[in-house]
Coordinates of C-alpha atoms in Angstrom, one line a residue:
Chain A
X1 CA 66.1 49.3 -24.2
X2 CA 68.5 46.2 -25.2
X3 CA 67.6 44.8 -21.8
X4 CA 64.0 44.7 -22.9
X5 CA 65.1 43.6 -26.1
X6 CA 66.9 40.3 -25.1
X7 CA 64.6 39.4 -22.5
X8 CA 61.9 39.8 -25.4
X9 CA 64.3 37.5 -27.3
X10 CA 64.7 35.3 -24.4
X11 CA 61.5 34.7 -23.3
X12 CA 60.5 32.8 -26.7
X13 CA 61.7 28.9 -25.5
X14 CA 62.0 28.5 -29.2
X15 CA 65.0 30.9 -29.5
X16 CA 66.8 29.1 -26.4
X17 CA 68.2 26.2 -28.8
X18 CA 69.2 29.0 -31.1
X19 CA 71.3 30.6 -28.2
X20 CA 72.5 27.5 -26.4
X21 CA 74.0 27.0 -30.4
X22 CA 75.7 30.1 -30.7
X23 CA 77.4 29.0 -27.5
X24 CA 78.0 26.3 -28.4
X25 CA 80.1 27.9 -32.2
X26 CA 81.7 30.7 -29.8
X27 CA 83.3 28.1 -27.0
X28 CA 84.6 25.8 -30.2
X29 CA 85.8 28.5 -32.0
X30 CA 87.7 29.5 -28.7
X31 CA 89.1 25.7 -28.5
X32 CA 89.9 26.0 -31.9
X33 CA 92.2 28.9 -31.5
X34 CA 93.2 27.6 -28.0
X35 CA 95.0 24.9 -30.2
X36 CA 97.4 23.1 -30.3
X37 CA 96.9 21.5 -26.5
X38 CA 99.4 19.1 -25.5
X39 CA 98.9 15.8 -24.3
X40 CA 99.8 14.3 -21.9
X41 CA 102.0 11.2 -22.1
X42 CA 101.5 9.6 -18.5
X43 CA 98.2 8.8 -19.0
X44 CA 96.3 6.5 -16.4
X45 CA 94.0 4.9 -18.6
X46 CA 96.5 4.2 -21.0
X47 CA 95.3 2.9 -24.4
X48 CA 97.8 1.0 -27.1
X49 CA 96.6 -0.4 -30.2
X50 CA 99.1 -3.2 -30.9
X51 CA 98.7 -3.9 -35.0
X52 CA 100.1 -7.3 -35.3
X53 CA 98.2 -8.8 -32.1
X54 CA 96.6 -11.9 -33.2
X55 CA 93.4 -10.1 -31.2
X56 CA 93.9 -7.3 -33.2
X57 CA 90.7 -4.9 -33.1
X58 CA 89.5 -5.9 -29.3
X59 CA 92.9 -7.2 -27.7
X60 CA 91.5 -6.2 -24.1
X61 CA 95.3 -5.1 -22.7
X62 CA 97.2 -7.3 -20.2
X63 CA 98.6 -11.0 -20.7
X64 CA 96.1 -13.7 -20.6
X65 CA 97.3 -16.6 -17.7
X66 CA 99.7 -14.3 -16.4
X67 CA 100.3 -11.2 -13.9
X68 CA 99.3 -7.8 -15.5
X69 CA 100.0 -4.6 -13.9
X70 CA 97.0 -2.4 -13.9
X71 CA 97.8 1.7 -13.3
X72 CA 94.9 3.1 -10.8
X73 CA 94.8 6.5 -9.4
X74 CA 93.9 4.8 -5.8
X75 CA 95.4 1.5 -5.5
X76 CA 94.5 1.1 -1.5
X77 CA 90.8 1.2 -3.0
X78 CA 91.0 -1.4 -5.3
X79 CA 93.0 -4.5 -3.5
X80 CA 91.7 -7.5 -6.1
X81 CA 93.2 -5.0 -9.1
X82 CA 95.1 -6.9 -12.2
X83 CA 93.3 -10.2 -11.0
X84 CA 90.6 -10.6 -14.2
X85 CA 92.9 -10.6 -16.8
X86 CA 93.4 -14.0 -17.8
X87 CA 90.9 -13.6 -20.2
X88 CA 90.9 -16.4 -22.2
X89 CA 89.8 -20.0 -22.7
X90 CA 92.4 -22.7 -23.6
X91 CA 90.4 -23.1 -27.0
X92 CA 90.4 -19.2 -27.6
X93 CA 94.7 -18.9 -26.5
X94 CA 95.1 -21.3 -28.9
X95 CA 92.6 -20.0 -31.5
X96 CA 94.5 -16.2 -30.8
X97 CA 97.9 -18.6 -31.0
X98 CA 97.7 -20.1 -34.5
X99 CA 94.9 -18.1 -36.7
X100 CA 94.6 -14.4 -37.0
X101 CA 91.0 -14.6 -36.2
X102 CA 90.2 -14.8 -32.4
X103 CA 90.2 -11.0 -32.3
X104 CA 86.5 -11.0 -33.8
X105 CA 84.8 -12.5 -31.5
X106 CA 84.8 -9.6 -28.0
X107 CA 81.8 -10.9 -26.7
X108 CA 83.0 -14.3 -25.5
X109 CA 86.1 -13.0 -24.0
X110 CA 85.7 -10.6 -21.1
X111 CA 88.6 -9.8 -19.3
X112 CA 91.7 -7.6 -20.0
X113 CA 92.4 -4.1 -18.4
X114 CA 89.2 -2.8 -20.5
X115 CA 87.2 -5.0 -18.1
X116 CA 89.6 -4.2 -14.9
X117 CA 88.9 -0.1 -15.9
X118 CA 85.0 -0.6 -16.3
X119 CA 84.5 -3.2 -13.8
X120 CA 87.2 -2.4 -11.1
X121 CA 88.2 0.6 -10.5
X122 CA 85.6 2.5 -12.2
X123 CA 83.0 0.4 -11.4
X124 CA 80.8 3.0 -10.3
X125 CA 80.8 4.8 -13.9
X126 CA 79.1 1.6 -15.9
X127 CA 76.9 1.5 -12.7
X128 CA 75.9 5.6 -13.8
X129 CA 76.0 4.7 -17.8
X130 CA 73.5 2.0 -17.2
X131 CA 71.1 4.1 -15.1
X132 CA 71.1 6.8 -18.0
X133 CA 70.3 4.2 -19.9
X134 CA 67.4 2.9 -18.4
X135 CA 65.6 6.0 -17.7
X136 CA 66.2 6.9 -21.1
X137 CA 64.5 3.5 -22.5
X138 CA 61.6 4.5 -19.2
X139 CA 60.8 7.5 -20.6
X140 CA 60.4 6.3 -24.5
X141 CA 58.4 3.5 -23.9
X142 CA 56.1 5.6 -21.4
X143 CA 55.5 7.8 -24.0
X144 CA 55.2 5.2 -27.1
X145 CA 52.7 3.3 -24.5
X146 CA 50.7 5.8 -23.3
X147 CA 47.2 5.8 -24.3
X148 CA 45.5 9.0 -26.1
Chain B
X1 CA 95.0 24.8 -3.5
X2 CA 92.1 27.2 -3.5
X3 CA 88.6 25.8 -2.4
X4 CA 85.6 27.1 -1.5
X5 CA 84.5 23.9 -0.5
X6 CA 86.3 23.8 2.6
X7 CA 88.4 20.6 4.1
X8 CA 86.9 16.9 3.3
X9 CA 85.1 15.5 6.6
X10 CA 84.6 12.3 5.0
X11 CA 85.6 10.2 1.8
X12 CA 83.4 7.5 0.4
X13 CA 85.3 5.1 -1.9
X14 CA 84.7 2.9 -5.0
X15 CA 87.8 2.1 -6.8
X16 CA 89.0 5.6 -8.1
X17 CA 86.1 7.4 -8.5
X18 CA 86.2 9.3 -4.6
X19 CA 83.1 10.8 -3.4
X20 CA 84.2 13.5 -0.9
X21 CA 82.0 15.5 1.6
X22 CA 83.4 18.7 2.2
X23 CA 81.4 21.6 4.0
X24 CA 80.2 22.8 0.4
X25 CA 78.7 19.1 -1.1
X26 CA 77.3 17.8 2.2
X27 CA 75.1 20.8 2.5
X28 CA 74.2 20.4 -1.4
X29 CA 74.2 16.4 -0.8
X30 CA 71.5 17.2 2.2
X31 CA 69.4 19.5 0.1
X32 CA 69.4 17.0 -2.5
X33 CA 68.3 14.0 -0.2
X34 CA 65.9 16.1 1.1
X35 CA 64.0 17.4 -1.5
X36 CA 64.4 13.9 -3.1
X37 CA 62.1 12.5 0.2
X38 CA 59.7 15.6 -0.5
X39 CA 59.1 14.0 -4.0
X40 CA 58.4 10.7 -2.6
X41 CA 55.7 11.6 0.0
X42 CA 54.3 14.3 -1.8
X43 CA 50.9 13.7 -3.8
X44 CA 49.8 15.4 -6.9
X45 CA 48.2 19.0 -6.9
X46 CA 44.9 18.8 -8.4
X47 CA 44.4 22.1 -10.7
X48 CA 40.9 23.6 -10.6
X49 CA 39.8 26.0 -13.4
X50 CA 37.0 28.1 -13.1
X51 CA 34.9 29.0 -16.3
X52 CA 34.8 32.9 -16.5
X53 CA 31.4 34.2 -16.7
X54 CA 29.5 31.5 -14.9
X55 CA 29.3 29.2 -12.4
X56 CA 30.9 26.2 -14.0
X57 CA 34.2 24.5 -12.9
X58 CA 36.2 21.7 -14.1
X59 CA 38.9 19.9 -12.0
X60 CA 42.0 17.7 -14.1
X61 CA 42.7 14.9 -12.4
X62 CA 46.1 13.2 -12.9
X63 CA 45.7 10.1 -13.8
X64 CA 48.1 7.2 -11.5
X65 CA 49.9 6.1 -14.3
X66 CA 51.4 9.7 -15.2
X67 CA 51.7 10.2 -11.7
X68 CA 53.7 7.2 -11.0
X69 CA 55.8 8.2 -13.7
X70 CA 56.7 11.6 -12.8
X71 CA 57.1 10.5 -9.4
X72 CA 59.8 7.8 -10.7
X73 CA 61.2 10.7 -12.6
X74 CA 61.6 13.1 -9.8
X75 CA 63.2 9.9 -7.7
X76 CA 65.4 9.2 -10.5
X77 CA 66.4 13.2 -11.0
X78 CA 66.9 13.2 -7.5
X79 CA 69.3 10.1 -7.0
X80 CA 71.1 11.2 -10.1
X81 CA 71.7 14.8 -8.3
X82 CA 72.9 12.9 -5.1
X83 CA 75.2 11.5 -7.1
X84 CA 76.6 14.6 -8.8
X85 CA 76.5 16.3 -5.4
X86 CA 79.6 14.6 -3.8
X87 CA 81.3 13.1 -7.3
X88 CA 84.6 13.5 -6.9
X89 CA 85.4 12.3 -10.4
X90 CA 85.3 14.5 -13.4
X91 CA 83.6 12.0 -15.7
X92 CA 81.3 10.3 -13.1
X93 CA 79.8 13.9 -12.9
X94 CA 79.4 14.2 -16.1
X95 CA 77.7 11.3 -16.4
X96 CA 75.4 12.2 -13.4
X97 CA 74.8 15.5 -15.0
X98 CA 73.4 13.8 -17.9
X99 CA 71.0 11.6 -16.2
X100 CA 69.6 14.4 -14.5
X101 CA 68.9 16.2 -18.2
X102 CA 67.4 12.9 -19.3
X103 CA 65.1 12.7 -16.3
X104 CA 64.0 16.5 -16.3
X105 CA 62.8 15.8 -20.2
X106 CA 60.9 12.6 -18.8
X107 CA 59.4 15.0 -16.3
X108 CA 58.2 17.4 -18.5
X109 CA 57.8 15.2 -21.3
X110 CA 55.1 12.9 -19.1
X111 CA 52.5 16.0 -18.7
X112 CA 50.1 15.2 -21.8
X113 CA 49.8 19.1 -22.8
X114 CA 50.5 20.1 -26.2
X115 CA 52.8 23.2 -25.2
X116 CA 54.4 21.3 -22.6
X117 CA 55.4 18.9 -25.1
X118 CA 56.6 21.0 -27.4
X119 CA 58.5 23.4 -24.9
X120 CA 59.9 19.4 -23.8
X121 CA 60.7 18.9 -27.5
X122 CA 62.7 21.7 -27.6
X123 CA 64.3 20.7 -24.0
X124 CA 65.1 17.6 -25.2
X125 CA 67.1 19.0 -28.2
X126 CA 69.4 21.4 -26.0
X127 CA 70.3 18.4 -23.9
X128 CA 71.0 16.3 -26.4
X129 CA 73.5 18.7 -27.9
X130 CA 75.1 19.6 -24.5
X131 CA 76.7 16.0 -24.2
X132 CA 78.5 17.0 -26.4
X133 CA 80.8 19.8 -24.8
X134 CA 79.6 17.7 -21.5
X135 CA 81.7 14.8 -22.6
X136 CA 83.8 16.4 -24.5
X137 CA 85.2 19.0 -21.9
X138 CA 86.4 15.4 -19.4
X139 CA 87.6 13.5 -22.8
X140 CA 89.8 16.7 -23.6
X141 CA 90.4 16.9 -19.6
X142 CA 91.5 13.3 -19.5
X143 CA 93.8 14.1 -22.7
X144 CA 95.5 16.7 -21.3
X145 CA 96.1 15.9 -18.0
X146 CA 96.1 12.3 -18.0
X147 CA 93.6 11.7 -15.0
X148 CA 90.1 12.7 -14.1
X149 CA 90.0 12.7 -10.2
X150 CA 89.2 16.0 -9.0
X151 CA 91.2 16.1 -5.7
X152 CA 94.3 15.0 -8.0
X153 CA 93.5 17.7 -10.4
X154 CA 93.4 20.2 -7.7
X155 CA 96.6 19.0 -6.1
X156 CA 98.8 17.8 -9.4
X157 CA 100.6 20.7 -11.1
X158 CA 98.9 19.8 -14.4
X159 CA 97.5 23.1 -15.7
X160 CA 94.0 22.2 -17.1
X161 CA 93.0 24.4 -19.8
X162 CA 91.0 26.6 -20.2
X163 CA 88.7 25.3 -23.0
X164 CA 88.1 22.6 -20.9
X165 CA 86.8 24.4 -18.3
X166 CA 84.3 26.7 -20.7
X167 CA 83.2 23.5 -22.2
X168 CA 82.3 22.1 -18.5
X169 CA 80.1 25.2 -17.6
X170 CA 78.5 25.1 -21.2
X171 CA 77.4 21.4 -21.2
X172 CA 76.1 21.6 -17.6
X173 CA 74.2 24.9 -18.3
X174 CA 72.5 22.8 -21.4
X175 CA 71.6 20.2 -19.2
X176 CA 70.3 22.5 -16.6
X177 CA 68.2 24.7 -18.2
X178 CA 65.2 23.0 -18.2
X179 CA 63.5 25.1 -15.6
X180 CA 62.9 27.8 -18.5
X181 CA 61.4 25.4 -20.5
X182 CA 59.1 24.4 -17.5
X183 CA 58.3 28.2 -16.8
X184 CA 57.9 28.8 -20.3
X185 CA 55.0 26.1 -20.6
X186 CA 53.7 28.1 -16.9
X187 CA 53.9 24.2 -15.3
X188 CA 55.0 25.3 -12.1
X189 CA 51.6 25.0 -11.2
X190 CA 49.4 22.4 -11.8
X191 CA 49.9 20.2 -14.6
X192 CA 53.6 19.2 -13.0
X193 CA 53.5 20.1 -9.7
X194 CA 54.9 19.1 -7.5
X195 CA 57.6 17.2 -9.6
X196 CA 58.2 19.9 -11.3
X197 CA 60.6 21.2 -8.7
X198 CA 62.4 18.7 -8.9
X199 CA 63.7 20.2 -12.4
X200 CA 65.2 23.2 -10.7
X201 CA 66.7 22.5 -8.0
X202 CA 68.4 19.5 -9.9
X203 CA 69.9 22.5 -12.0
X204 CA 70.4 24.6 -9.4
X205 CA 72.8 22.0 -7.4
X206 CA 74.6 21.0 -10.6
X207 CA 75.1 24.8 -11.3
X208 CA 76.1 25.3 -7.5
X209 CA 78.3 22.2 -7.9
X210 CA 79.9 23.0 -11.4
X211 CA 81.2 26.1 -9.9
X212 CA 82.8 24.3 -6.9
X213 CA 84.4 21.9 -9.6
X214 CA 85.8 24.7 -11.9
X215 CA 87.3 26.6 -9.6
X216 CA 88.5 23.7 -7.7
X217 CA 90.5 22.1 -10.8

């Protein structure tokens, strides 16, 4: 009888989103009460937001013109690691130097260990991300195109 | 460390995302890869509907555009579930698991149906919310345990938790349930085959595979 009755429930594809929902509320009410988690201080993608950087809300990470060591899980895979993060121009060190104002301007200043995480040693993630991506932009315009 | 994938026979490498073939993925890997040549050689069924009563018949023809695009779909769906076959990184499979949500809506969402399109609608929706626990399970993984390689996580004595296991098998379950959505709108036949398949045995592997990974970490 309540077999019948949830495969009944079931077998409307409209109720599916309802379900996958209430999931959804019971797992996060189960992380909510799982809480606190502690976190883990040895991170190896470490993040540090350094305030009173002249690059202040994109400082990439690492020194510019100098030796930066760069934390991987697999070091013997990645043997040109900590190599792209002299990141800036003369003009731009001695914009980030003497004004407060380099830090706008990310896109002219790849580099840092941002760039050494996304391009290095997960390189094969921003590979992924930009596959999702272009599927996802294949199947919109296919279906804005398409003829009636 | 307890496996059920049995020891690695071979590691591929890029940077620190690993992709290792143990007993368990290389047989998923192989199903993949072949049912991702099946898609490429095969052709379109043609569906034939008799008119009751009478002698009258009409065949739909796909049309090449819609089936070069569910073909590209399937090819996609298929690569992406390579992929997620023999990821040995938490996040990369993630991100895998997601691209093969976002081609199963383009498969059923390229059959010009009006039930199929709402029944992909509807798919669409439960894959856009299952990012979120998708993601959200390796950014509370990462957090916790400070790395995302599996084979470290199986080794390290950092005790994953629970939550972000759950959360794992919850987002991967959204993005893998579109074969109800594509027996719901009865395309099995016809109007999607044969790229239709592709849809379930994408979910079927990342299901297979999700298990490997959570009781593995």
């Amino acid at each position: 009888m309540i077999v019948s009755r949830i495969s009944r429930f079931i077998s409307d594809y409209q109720n599916l989103v309802a379900l996958f929902a209430g999931a959804c509320i019971l797992i996060s009410l189960f992380g909510i009460l799982s809480l606190p988690l502690a976190y883990e201080e040895n991170q190896i993608y470490p993040k540090a937001i350094d305030r009173t950087s002249a690059l202040d809300p994109y400082d990439r990470g690492g020194t510019p013109f100098n030796t930066t060591t760069v934390v991987a899980q697999y070091p013997e895979n990645s043997p040109y690691l900590g190599y792209v993060t002299a990141y800036l121009t003369p003009l731009s060190k001695y914009l980030a130097d003497h004004t407060l104002h380099a830090g706008t301007t990310i896109v002219s200043h790849p580099g840092g260990i941002i760039d050494e995480i996304l391009y290095n040693t997960r390189g094969l993630d921003t590979v992924v991300e930009t596959s999702i991506l272009l599927s996802a932009f294949a199947i919109a315009s296919y279906l804005f195109r398409r003829t009636e | 460390m307890l496996s059920i994938g049995g020891q690695d026979l071979f590691v591929l490498e890029f940077g620190d995302i690993l992709h290792y073939f143990s007993p368990y993925t290389l047989t998923l890997f192989l199903l993949a890869v072949l049912f991702t040549g099946l898609a490429i050689i095969s052709r379109p069924e043609e569906q034939i509907e008799i008119a009751f009563g009478g002698d009258a018949y009409y065949a739909k023809e796909t049309t090449l555009p819609e089936m070069r695009f569910r073909r590209f779909m399937a090819i996609a769906c298929g690569l992406a579930s390579i992929g997620a076959m023999v990821s040995g990184d938490l996040f990369n499979y993630t991100l895998f698991t997601s691209m093969v949500g976002i081609t199963n809506v383009g498969i059923v969402a390229a059959v010009k149906n009006r039930h199929v399109l709402n029944a992909a609608y509807a798919y669409g929706i439960v894959a856009m919310i299952a990012t979120l626990p998708l993601f959200g399970s390796a950014a509370l993984i990462v957090a916790t345990t400070g790395t995302l390689s599996i084979p470290a996580l199986a080794a390290g004595g950092q005790a994953v938790p629970l939550v972000g296991k759950a959360l794992l098998v919850l987002g991967v379950v959204g993005e893998g349930m579109a074969p109800f959505y594509a027996a719901k709108a009865e395309m099995f036949r016809a109007p999607g085959a044969p790229y239709v398949i592709m849809c379930s045995l994408s979910s079927l592997l990342i299901f297979l595979r999700v298990v490997e990974i959570v009781t593995t970490i």
